[in-house]
Coordinates of C-alpha atoms in Angstrom, one line a residue:
X207 CA 131.4 -149.0 -11.5
X208 CA 130.6 -151.1 -8.4
X209 CA 127.1 -151.6 -7.1
X210 CA 126.7 -152.6 -3.4
X211 CA 123.4 -154.2 -2.5
X212 CA 122.2 -154.5 1.1
X213 CA 119.6 -156.8 2.4
X214 CA 116.2 -155.6 3.4
X215 CA 116.9 -155.9 7.2
X216 CA 120.0 -153.7 6.8
X217 CA 118.1 -151.0 5.1
X218 CA 115.4 -151.2 7.7
X219 CA 117.9 -150.7 10.5
X220 CA 119.5 -147.7 8.8
X221 CA 116.1 -146.2 8.2
X222 CA 115.1 -146.9 11.8
X223 CA 118.2 -145.0 13.2
X224 CA 117.4 -142.1 11.0
X225 CA 113.7 -142.0 11.8
X226 CA 113.7 -142.7 15.6
X227 CA 115.5 -140.5 18.1
X228 CA 115.8 -140.9 21.8
X229 CA 114.7 -137.9 23.9
X230 CA 115.7 -137.5 27.5
X231 CA 113.0 -137.1 30.1
X232 CA 114.5 -135.2 33.0
X233 CA 113.9 -136.3 36.6
X234 CA 112.3 -133.7 38.9
X235 CA 114.8 -132.9 41.7
X236 CA 113.5 -133.7 45.2
X237 CA 112.4 -131.0 47.6
X238 CA 114.3 -129.9 50.7
X239 CA 112.0 -129.2 53.6
X240 CA 112.4 -128.4 57.3
X241 CA 111.3 -130.6 60.1
X242 CA 107.7 -129.3 59.8
X243 CA 107.5 -129.5 56.0
X244 CA 108.2 -125.9 55.2
X245 CA 109.9 -125.8 51.8
X246 CA 113.5 -124.6 51.4
X247 CA 114.1 -125.9 47.8
X248 CA 111.7 -126.9 45.1
X249 CA 111.6 -127.2 41.3
X250 CA 109.3 -126.0 38.6
X251 CA 109.0 -127.0 34.9
X252 CA 110.6 -124.7 32.4
X253 CA 111.7 -125.0 28.8
X254 CA 115.1 -124.5 27.2
X255 CA 115.7 -123.9 23.5
X256 CA 118.3 -125.6 21.3
X257 CA 119.4 -125.7 17.7
X258 CA 121.0 -128.3 15.4
X259 CA 123.8 -126.4 13.6
X260 CA 124.4 -129.4 11.3
X261 CA 120.9 -128.8 9.8
X262 CA 121.2 -125.1 9.4
X263 CA 121.8 -123.7 5.9
X264 CA 121.1 -120.0 6.5
X265 CA 123.0 -119.4 9.8
X266 CA 122.7 -115.6 9.8
X267 CA 119.0 -115.7 9.2
X268 CA 118.4 -118.2 12.1
X269 CA 120.8 -116.2 14.4
X270 CA 119.0 -112.9 13.6
X271 CA 115.5 -114.3 14.2
X272 CA 116.3 -116.3 17.3
X273 CA 118.4 -113.4 18.7
X274 CA 115.4 -111.0 18.4
X275 CA 113.1 -113.5 20.0
X276 CA 115.4 -114.4 22.9
X277 CA 117.1 -111.0 23.5
X278 CA 120.4 -112.4 22.5
X279 CA 123.0 -110.6 20.3
X280 CA 122.5 -112.0 16.7
X281 CA 126.3 -111.5 16.1
X282 CA 127.2 -113.6 19.2
X283 CA 124.6 -116.3 18.2
X284 CA 125.9 -116.4 14.6
X285 CA 129.4 -116.9 16.0
X286 CA 128.3 -119.8 18.1
X287 CA 126.6 -121.5 15.2
X288 CA 129.6 -120.9 12.9
X289 CA 131.9 -122.3 15.5
X290 CA 130.0 -125.6 15.8
X291 CA 128.9 -126.4 12.2
X292 CA 128.7 -130.2 12.7
X293 CA 127.0 -130.4 16.1
X294 CA 123.8 -132.2 16.4
X295 CA 122.8 -130.3 19.5
X296 CA 123.6 -126.8 20.9
X297 CA 121.9 -125.0 23.7
X298 CA 120.8 -121.4 22.8
X299 CA 119.1 -120.3 26.0
X300 CA 118.3 -122.3 29.1
X301 CA 115.1 -122.0 31.2
X302 CA 113.3 -119.4 29.2
X303 CA 110.1 -117.6 30.0
X304 CA 106.7 -118.5 28.6
X305 CA 106.7 -115.3 26.6
X306 CA 110.1 -116.3 25.0
X307 CA 108.6 -119.7 24.2
X308 CA 105.8 -118.1 22.3
X309 CA 108.1 -115.8 20.4
X310 CA 110.3 -118.7 19.3
X311 CA 107.3 -120.7 18.3
X312 CA 106.0 -117.8 16.2
X313 CA 109.2 -118.0 14.1
X314 CA 108.0 -121.4 12.8
X315 CA 111.5 -122.7 12.4
X316 CA 111.7 -126.3 11.1
X317 CA 111.8 -128.9 14.0
X318 CA 115.0 -130.4 12.7
X319 CA 116.7 -127.0 13.2
X320 CA 115.2 -125.7 16.5
X321 CA 113.3 -127.2 19.4
X322 CA 112.6 -127.1 23.1
X323 CA 113.6 -129.4 25.9
X324 CA 111.9 -129.7 29.3
X325 CA 114.0 -128.9 32.3
X326 CA 113.5 -128.0 35.9
X327 CA 114.3 -124.6 37.5
X328 CA 115.4 -124.8 41.1
X329 CA 113.6 -122.2 43.4
X330 CA 114.3 -121.3 47.0
X331 CA 111.1 -119.9 48.6
X332 CA 112.9 -118.9 51.8
X333 CA 115.4 -116.8 49.9
X334 CA 118.7 -116.3 51.8
X335 CA 117.4 -118.1 54.9
X336 CA 119.9 -120.9 55.6
X337 CA 121.5 -120.3 52.3
X338 CA 124.9 -121.9 53.2
X339 CA 123.1 -125.0 54.7
X340 CA 120.9 -125.5 51.6
X341 CA 123.4 -124.7 48.8
X342 CA 122.3 -124.4 45.2
X343 CA 121.8 -126.5 42.0
X344 CA 123.7 -125.1 39.0
X345 CA 122.4 -124.7 35.5
X346 CA 123.0 -128.4 34.8
X347 CA 121.2 -129.5 37.9
X348 CA 124.3 -130.4 39.9
X349 CA 124.3 -129.7 43.6
X350 CA 126.9 -127.2 44.8
X351 CA 127.4 -126.5 48.5
X352 CA 125.2 -127.4 51.4
X353 CA 122.7 -130.2 51.4
X354 CA 122.3 -129.8 47.6
X355 CA 125.9 -131.1 47.3
X356 CA 125.9 -133.7 50.1
X357 CA 122.8 -135.4 48.9
X358 CA 123.1 -134.6 45.2
X359 CA 122.4 -138.1 43.9
X360 CA 119.5 -138.6 46.2
X361 CA 117.9 -135.3 45.2
X362 CA 118.8 -135.5 41.5
X363 CA 117.0 -138.7 40.8
X364 CA 117.5 -140.6 37.5
X365 CA 116.5 -139.3 34.1
X366 CA 114.4 -141.4 31.8
X367 CA 113.8 -141.3 28.0
X368 CA 111.3 -141.8 25.3
X369 CA 111.6 -142.6 21.6
X370 CA 110.3 -140.1 19.0
X371 CA 109.6 -141.2 15.4
X372 CA 110.2 -138.4 12.9
X373 CA 109.5 -137.8 9.3
X374 CA 112.1 -136.6 6.8
X375 CA 111.6 -133.0 7.9
X376 CA 112.2 -133.8 11.5
X377 CA 108.5 -133.6 12.6
X378 CA 107.4 -136.0 15.3
X379 CA 104.9 -138.4 13.9
X380 CA 104.8 -140.9 16.9
X381 CA 106.0 -141.1 20.5
X382 CA 106.9 -144.4 22.0
X383 CA 107.1 -144.6 25.8
X384 CA 107.9 -147.4 28.2
X385 CA 107.2 -147.4 31.9
X386 CA 110.6 -149.0 32.5
X387 CA 112.2 -146.0 31.0
X388 CA 110.3 -143.4 33.0
X389 CA 112.4 -141.0 35.1
X390 CA 113.0 -141.7 38.7
X391 CA 112.3 -138.4 40.4
X392 CA 114.5 -137.2 43.2
X393 CA 113.6 -137.9 46.8
X394 CA 112.4 -135.3 49.3
X395 CA 115.0 -134.5 52.0
X396 CA 113.8 -133.5 55.5
X397 CA 116.1 -131.3 57.6
X398 CA 116.2 -131.0 61.4
X399 CA 116.1 -127.2 60.9
X400 CA 113.1 -125.4 62.3
X401 CA 112.4 -122.5 59.9
X402 CA 111.0 -120.2 62.6
X403 CA 114.0 -120.7 64.8
X404 CA 116.3 -120.3 61.7
X405 CA 114.7 -116.9 60.9
X406 CA 115.3 -115.8 64.5
X407 CA 118.9 -116.8 64.1
X408 CA 119.2 -114.9 60.9
X409 CA 117.7 -111.8 62.5
X410 CA 120.1 -112.1 65.5
X411 CA 123.1 -112.1 63.1
X412 CA 121.6 -109.1 61.2
X413 CA 121.4 -107.2 64.5
X414 CA 125.0 -108.1 65.4
X415 CA 126.3 -107.1 62.0
X416 CA 124.5 -103.8 62.2
X417 CA 125.7 -102.9 65.7
X418 CA 129.3 -104.2 65.6
X419 CA 130.3 -104.2 62.0
X420 CA 132.4 -107.4 62.2
X421 CA 134.1 -109.2 59.3
X422 CA 131.7 -112.1 59.7
X423 CA 129.4 -113.9 62.2
X424 CA 127.7 -117.3 62.7
X425 CA 124.9 -118.7 64.8
X426 CA 123.9 -122.3 65.7
X427 CA 120.9 -123.6 67.6
X428 CA 121.2 -127.2 68.7
X429 CA 119.0 -129.6 70.7
X430 CA 121.4 -131.1 73.3
X431 CA 119.3 -134.2 73.9
X432 CA 119.3 -135.4 70.3
X433 CA 122.0 -133.5 68.5
X434 CA 119.5 -132.0 66.1
X435 CA 120.6 -128.8 64.4
X436 CA 117.6 -126.4 64.8
X437 CA 119.3 -123.5 63.1
X438 CA 122.6 -122.6 61.4
X439 CA 123.3 -119.2 59.9
X440 CA 126.2 -117.3 58.6
X441 CA 127.0 -113.7 57.6
X442 CA 127.8 -112.5 55.0
X443 CA 125.1 -114.4 53.1
X444 CA 123.5 -114.6 49.7
X445 CA 120.2 -115.4 47.9
X446 CA 120.4 -118.8 46.3
X447 CA 117.8 -117.7 43.7
X448 CA 120.4 -115.2 42.4
X449 CA 123.8 -116.9 43.1
X450 CA 125.5 -114.9 40.4
X451 CA 125.3 -111.9 42.7
X452 CA 126.9 -113.6 45.7
X453 CA 130.2 -112.3 47.0
X454 CA 132.9 -114.9 47.2
X455 CA 133.0 -115.0 51.0
X456 CA 129.2 -115.3 51.3
X457 CA 129.2 -118.9 50.2
X458 CA 131.2 -120.0 53.3
X459 CA 129.3 -121.8 56.0
X460 CA 131.2 -120.3 58.9
X461 CA 129.5 -122.6 61.5
X462 CA 131.6 -125.5 60.1
X463 CA 134.4 -123.8 58.2
X464 CA 135.7 -121.0 60.5
X465 CA 138.4 -122.1 62.9
X466 CA 139.5 -120.0 65.8
X467 CA 140.9 -120.4 69.3
X468 CA 137.9 -121.1 71.5
X469 CA 139.2 -118.9 74.3
X470 CA 137.2 -118.9 77.5
X471 CA 134.4 -121.1 76.0
X472 CA 136.9 -124.0 76.4
X473 CA 137.3 -123.5 80.2
X474 CA 134.2 -125.5 81.3
X475 CA 135.4 -128.6 79.5
X476 CA 138.7 -128.6 81.4
X477 CA 136.8 -128.1 84.7
X478 CA 134.4 -131.0 83.9
X479 CA 137.3 -133.2 83.0
X480 CA 139.2 -132.4 86.1
X481 CA 136.2 -133.1 88.3
X482 CA 135.7 -136.4 86.5
X483 CA 139.3 -137.4 87.0
X484 CA 139.2 -136.4 90.6
X485 CA 142.1 -134.0 90.5
X486 CA 139.9 -131.2 91.9
X487 CA 136.9 -131.0 94.1
X488 CA 133.8 -128.8 93.7
X489 CA 134.4 -127.0 97.0
X490 CA 138.1 -126.3 96.4
X491 CA 139.5 -122.8 96.4
X492 CA 142.4 -121.7 94.3
X493 CA 144.4 -118.5 95.0
X494 CA 144.6 -116.5 91.8
X495 CA 147.7 -114.5 92.8
X496 CA 146.1 -111.1 92.7
X497 CA 146.1 -111.1 88.9
X498 CA 149.7 -112.2 88.1
X499 CA 151.1 -115.7 88.0
X500 CA 154.5 -116.8 86.6
X501 CA 154.9 -120.0 84.7
X502 CA 158.5 -120.4 83.5
X503 CA 159.5 -117.2 81.8
X504 CA 155.9 -116.1 81.2
X505 CA 153.5 -114.2 83.4
X506 CA 149.8 -114.9 83.2
X507 CA 147.4 -112.1 83.9
X508 CA 143.8 -111.8 84.9
X509 CA 141.8 -108.6 84.1
X510 CA 141.0 -108.2 87.8
X511 CA 143.3 -108.8 90.8
X512 CA 141.5 -111.9 92.0
X513 CA 142.6 -113.6 95.2
X514 CA 141.0 -116.8 96.4
X515 CA 138.3 -118.1 94.0
X516 CA 136.2 -121.3 94.2
X517 CA 136.2 -123.6 91.2
X518 CA 132.8 -122.2 90.2
X519 CA 134.0 -118.6 90.5
X520 CA 137.0 -119.4 88.3
X521 CA 134.5 -120.0 85.5
X522 CA 132.1 -117.2 86.7
X523 CA 134.9 -114.6 86.6
X524 CA 136.7 -116.4 83.8
X525 CA 140.1 -116.4 85.6
X526 CA 143.0 -117.4 83.4
X527 CA 145.2 -118.0 86.4
X528 CA 142.7 -120.2 88.1
X529 CA 142.4 -122.3 84.9
X530 CA 146.2 -122.5 84.6
X531 CA 146.4 -123.9 88.1
X532 CA 143.7 -126.5 87.3
X533 CA 145.7 -127.3 84.2
X534 CA 148.8 -127.9 86.3
X535 CA 146.8 -130.4 88.4
X536 CA 145.8 -132.3 85.2
X537 CA 149.1 -132.1 83.3
X538 CA 149.5 -132.0 79.5
X539 CA 148.6 -135.6 78.9
X540 CA 145.2 -135.3 80.6
X541 CA 144.5 -131.9 78.9
X542 CA 145.2 -133.5 75.5
X543 CA 142.8 -136.3 76.4
X544 CA 140.2 -133.8 77.5
X545 CA 140.4 -131.8 74.3
X546 CA 140.2 -134.8 72.0
X547 CA 137.5 -136.5 74.1
X548 CA 135.2 -133.5 73.7
X549 CA 135.7 -133.7 69.9
X550 CA 138.3 -131.1 69.2
X551 CA 140.7 -131.9 66.4
X552 CA 138.3 -134.0 64.5
X553 CA 135.2 -133.4 62.3
X554 CA 131.8 -133.8 64.0
X555 CA 130.4 -135.8 61.1
X556 CA 127.6 -133.2 60.2
X557 CA 126.0 -134.0 56.8
X558 CA 127.5 -131.0 55.1
X559 CA 130.5 -130.5 52.8
X560 CA 133.5 -128.4 53.8
X561 CA 133.6 -129.1 57.5
X562 CA 137.0 -128.4 59.0
X563 CA 138.5 -130.6 61.8
X564 CA 139.8 -127.8 64.0
X565 CA 143.3 -128.4 65.4
X566 CA 144.8 -130.0 68.4
X567 CA 148.6 -130.3 68.1
X568 CA 150.2 -133.7 68.8
X569 CA 151.0 -134.1 72.5
X570 CA 154.8 -134.2 71.8
X571 CA 154.6 -130.6 70.6
X572 CA 153.1 -129.4 73.9
X573 CA 155.4 -127.8 76.5
X574 CA 155.4 -126.1 79.9
X575 CA 153.4 -123.2 78.6
X576 CA 150.7 -125.4 77.1
X577 CA 149.7 -126.4 80.6
X578 CA 148.6 -122.8 81.2
X579 CA 147.5 -121.8 77.7
X580 CA 145.3 -124.8 76.8
X581 CA 143.0 -124.5 79.8
X582 CA 142.2 -121.0 78.8
X583 CA 141.4 -122.0 75.2
X584 CA 144.7 -121.2 73.5
X585 CA 147.0 -123.3 71.4
X586 CA 144.1 -125.1 69.7
X587 CA 141.5 -124.2 67.1
X588 CA 137.9 -125.2 66.8
X589 CA 134.8 -124.5 64.6
X590 CA 131.6 -123.1 66.1
X591 CA 129.9 -126.5 65.6
X592 CA 132.6 -128.3 67.6
X593 CA 132.2 -125.9 70.5
X594 CA 128.4 -126.2 70.7
X595 CA 128.6 -130.0 70.2
X596 CA 131.0 -130.2 73.1
X597 CA 128.7 -128.0 75.2
X598 CA 125.8 -130.4 74.5
X599 CA 127.7 -132.9 76.6
X600 CA 127.5 -130.6 79.6
X601 CA 123.8 -130.2 78.9
X602 CA 122.8 -133.9 78.6
X603 CA 124.8 -135.6 81.4
X604 CA 128.2 -135.9 79.8
X605 CA 127.6 -137.7 76.4
X606 CA 129.2 -136.4 73.2
X607 CA 126.8 -136.8 70.2
X608 CA 127.2 -136.4 66.5
X609 CA 125.1 -133.4 65.4
X610 CA 122.4 -134.3 62.9
X611 CA 121.0 -132.2 60.0
X612 CA 119.1 -134.9 58.0
X613 CA 116.0 -136.7 59.1
X614 CA 115.7 -140.2 57.8
X615 CA 112.5 -142.1 57.2
X616 CA 112.6 -144.3 60.3
X617 CA 114.0 -141.6 62.6
X618 CA 110.7 -140.5 64.1
X619 CA 109.5 -144.0 64.8
X620 CA 112.5 -144.7 67.0
X621 CA 115.5 -142.9 68.4
X622 CA 118.0 -144.5 66.0
X623 CA 119.0 -141.0 64.8
X624 CA 120.6 -140.2 68.2
X625 CA 124.2 -140.9 67.3
X626 CA 126.3 -141.2 70.5
X627 CA 130.0 -140.8 70.2
X628 CA 131.1 -141.6 73.8
X629 CA 130.5 -140.6 77.4
X630 CA 133.0 -137.8 77.9
X631 CA 132.6 -136.9 81.6
X632 CA 130.5 -138.1 84.6
X633 CA 126.9 -136.9 84.7
X634 CA 127.6 -135.5 88.1
X635 CA 130.5 -133.4 86.8
X636 CA 128.6 -132.2 83.8
X637 CA 125.5 -131.2 85.9
X638 CA 127.7 -129.5 88.5
X639 CA 129.5 -127.4 85.9
X640 CA 126.2 -126.4 84.3
X641 CA 124.2 -125.7 87.4
X642 CA 126.7 -124.3 89.8
X643 CA 129.1 -122.5 87.5
X644 CA 127.7 -121.8 84.1
X645 CA 124.3 -120.7 85.5
X646 CA 126.1 -118.2 87.7
X647 CA 128.0 -116.9 84.7
X648 CA 124.7 -115.4 83.6
X649 CA 123.3 -114.3 86.9
X650 CA 126.5 -112.7 88.3
X651 CA 129.4 -113.1 85.9
X652 CA 130.6 -112.3 82.5
X653 CA 127.4 -113.3 80.8
X654 CA 124.9 -111.1 82.6
X655 CA 123.7 -109.4 79.4
X656 CA 122.3 -112.8 78.2
X657 CA 119.8 -113.1 81.0
X658 CA 116.2 -113.6 79.8
X659 CA 112.8 -113.3 81.4
X660 CA 111.2 -116.5 82.7
X661 CA 114.0 -118.9 82.4
X662 CA 117.1 -119.9 84.3
X663 CA 119.8 -120.3 81.7
X664 CA 123.5 -121.1 81.7
X665 CA 126.3 -119.8 79.4
X666 CA 129.9 -119.0 78.9
X667 CA 131.6 -116.0 77.3
X668 CA 134.6 -116.2 75.0
X669 CA 136.9 -113.5 73.7
X670 CA 139.9 -114.9 71.9
X671 CA 142.7 -112.8 70.6
X672 CA 143.5 -113.5 66.9
X673 CA 146.9 -113.6 65.4
X674 CA 148.0 -110.5 63.5
X675 CA 148.6 -111.8 59.9
X676 CA 151.6 -109.5 59.6
X677 CA 153.5 -110.3 62.8
X678 CA 152.2 -113.8 63.6
X679 CA 151.7 -112.6 67.2
X680 CA 148.5 -112.2 69.2
X681 CA 146.8 -108.9 68.3
X682 CA 145.4 -106.4 70.8
X683 CA 142.9 -105.2 68.2
X684 CA 141.6 -108.4 66.5
X685 CA 139.2 -110.6 68.4
X686 CA 136.8 -113.5 68.0
X687 CA 133.9 -112.7 70.4
X688 CA 131.5 -115.4 71.3
X689 CA 128.8 -116.6 73.7
X690 CA 127.3 -120.0 74.1
X691 CA 124.2 -120.5 76.3
X692 CA 121.4 -123.0 76.9
X693 CA 118.3 -123.5 79.0
X694 CA 116.5 -124.3 81.1
X695 CA 119.3 -125.2 83.5
X696 CA 117.6 -128.2 85.0
X697 CA 116.5 -129.7 81.7
X698 CA 118.2 -128.1 78.7
X699 CA 116.1 -128.0 75.6
X700 CA 118.2 -125.8 73.4
X701 CA 121.8 -124.5 73.0
X702 CA 122.7 -121.3 71.2
X703 CA 126.2 -120.2 70.0
X704 CA 126.9 -116.8 68.4
X705 CA 130.4 -116.1 67.2
X706 CA 131.5 -112.7 65.9
X707 CA 134.7 -112.3 64.0
X708 CA 136.5 -108.9 64.5
X709 CA 133.9 -106.6 65.9
X710 CA 135.0 -103.2 64.9
X711 CA 133.6 -101.3 67.9
X712 CA 136.0 -101.7 70.9
X713 CA 135.3 -98.9 73.3
X714 CA 135.6 -99.5 77.1
X715 CA 136.1 -103.2 76.6
X716 CA 133.1 -103.6 74.3
X717 CA 134.8 -106.1 72.1
X718 CA 134.3 -108.8 74.7
X719 CA 131.9 -111.7 74.1
X720 CA 129.8 -110.7 77.1
X721 CA 128.9 -107.5 75.3
X722 CA 129.1 -108.3 71.6
X723 CA 127.5 -111.8 71.5
X724 CA 125.7 -112.4 74.8
X725 CA 122.7 -110.1 74.3
X726 CA 121.9 -111.5 70.9
X727 CA 122.4 -115.1 72.0
X728 CA 120.2 -114.7 75.0
X729 CA 117.4 -113.2 73.0
X730 CA 117.7 -116.0 70.4
X731 CA 117.6 -118.6 73.2
X732 CA 114.4 -116.9 74.5
X733 CA 112.8 -117.2 71.1
X734 CA 113.8 -120.9 70.9
X735 CA 112.4 -121.8 74.3
X736 CA 109.1 -120.1 73.4
X737 CA 109.0 -121.8 70.0
X738 CA 109.6 -125.2 71.7
X739 CA 106.8 -124.5 74.1
X740 CA 109.1 -124.7 77.2
X741 CA 107.0 -123.2 80.0
X742 CA 108.6 -120.3 81.8
X743 CA 109.2 -120.2 85.5
X744 CA 106.8 -117.6 86.9
X745 CA 109.2 -116.6 89.6
X746 CA 111.8 -115.6 87.0
X747 CA 109.6 -113.4 84.8
X748 CA 111.2 -110.0 84.7
X749 CA 113.0 -107.7 82.3
X750 CA 114.7 -109.6 79.5
X751 CA 118.0 -107.8 80.5
X752 CA 118.9 -107.4 84.1
X753 CA 118.9 -103.6 84.9
X754 CA 121.4 -103.7 87.7
X755 CA 125.2 -103.7 87.7
X756 CA 125.5 -103.4 84.0
X757 CA 128.3 -100.9 84.3
X758 CA 130.5 -103.4 86.2
X759 CA 133.2 -104.7 83.8
X760 CA 133.2 -108.4 83.6
X761 CA 136.0 -109.4 81.3
X762 CA 137.1 -112.9 80.2

């Protein structure tokens, strides 16, 4: 027989390890609020219950009693205990109610067998409003999607700990805390979103979904002077308080992750670029060949048999042939430079996960037909955010900005948050396109249904044919209908873009952007300008929708 003797200090260290346990103190996740302090995401204290399988002798008895208290199948709970007999920690039920806490306490299970841990339950007071922008935190407190994912570390904070001294039966007899080990709670994140405008955007999409029954839709509201995102919404959507019920396609933020050919919404960028490069003049007139124009082996068509059109009227009437002739003046190299300068083919840099870059093919892949196709918004793909960001350059004097979603601490003290990318076009060209052409789109062109009372606004319709997934060819039935608008014309304070994917009602040309998206976009813009306290022009106060000439077909 051998007898091993240990010194007193060794025994003391062993006893200390058995007697003292370290308990994690969770950090409270930071809140997410809008620009005015309205809460999008917050956290409340809850308890979760755990067991120590290694200490359990009567597993079935514990499983039966806990199962009844927590409304869990005793058989399933017994199986979990039996499957982990040596574990020192096993969650039984997370984030339980106070009633469940009291029922578990009434069982009076030994503390070395069963206990509670404090946690935080994420709550979203606005429900589905801006759901894809906000994202969620999962059961383990990890951000998934939206701002919750982008700023996960900032919001999560750093957990702390305290030491608990226990007796032989696992009962706490002393608690040792140290300020140095206190949790570092998550920081509050302020968004540029205005909740009131966001709700208006959500309602606009609900109206579009109800009327047109599309596959999906998105809406963005942007301040063109700062790049601030005032609203961003997607349909379908979900309630982040109940993410388990969300359909798979409801998680997608379509404002940044849908790519489609921009169609006619791309035309103003080509005109502004051509004016800046001096290859066209504002007072020029182009003959639009009475609706048919041959380029190589292809024939381009307009929906009306237009003859001579001014540069402004090419945009007002959305003439494909007029744009093709401007494209021929520029040439493929300049068209490529225009597309990339306006931000197409690259991510905008918005502070959200999952943004797609769009697509602009390498110049060497362009051909004769690209000269006519690209100016009308074909042969390239863009996200809604790229389109509205490019439009902001036409609203602020020609400067491309990085859109902003997060307000940083020093932003309001200075204008450091305005992130300029580059000057894209001359201020004179940007202003001319906005005032002389895009304003006329609303007063007498394809965007008349967006006209609103009290404000002179500008806009552009877009109706892009989608490719048939079966044939790979452009479909006559599948469309992306959109409308982008802003106002007031002389000093734009807000831009709105509504994009509608595959509207199902297409009677008498009603799948076009001027009918599908323009009314909702105009109404949303009116709400925005009112919310921003932009005074209306008394001379323009009239019916929100112009009553005359609505039967005239304006087709992109």
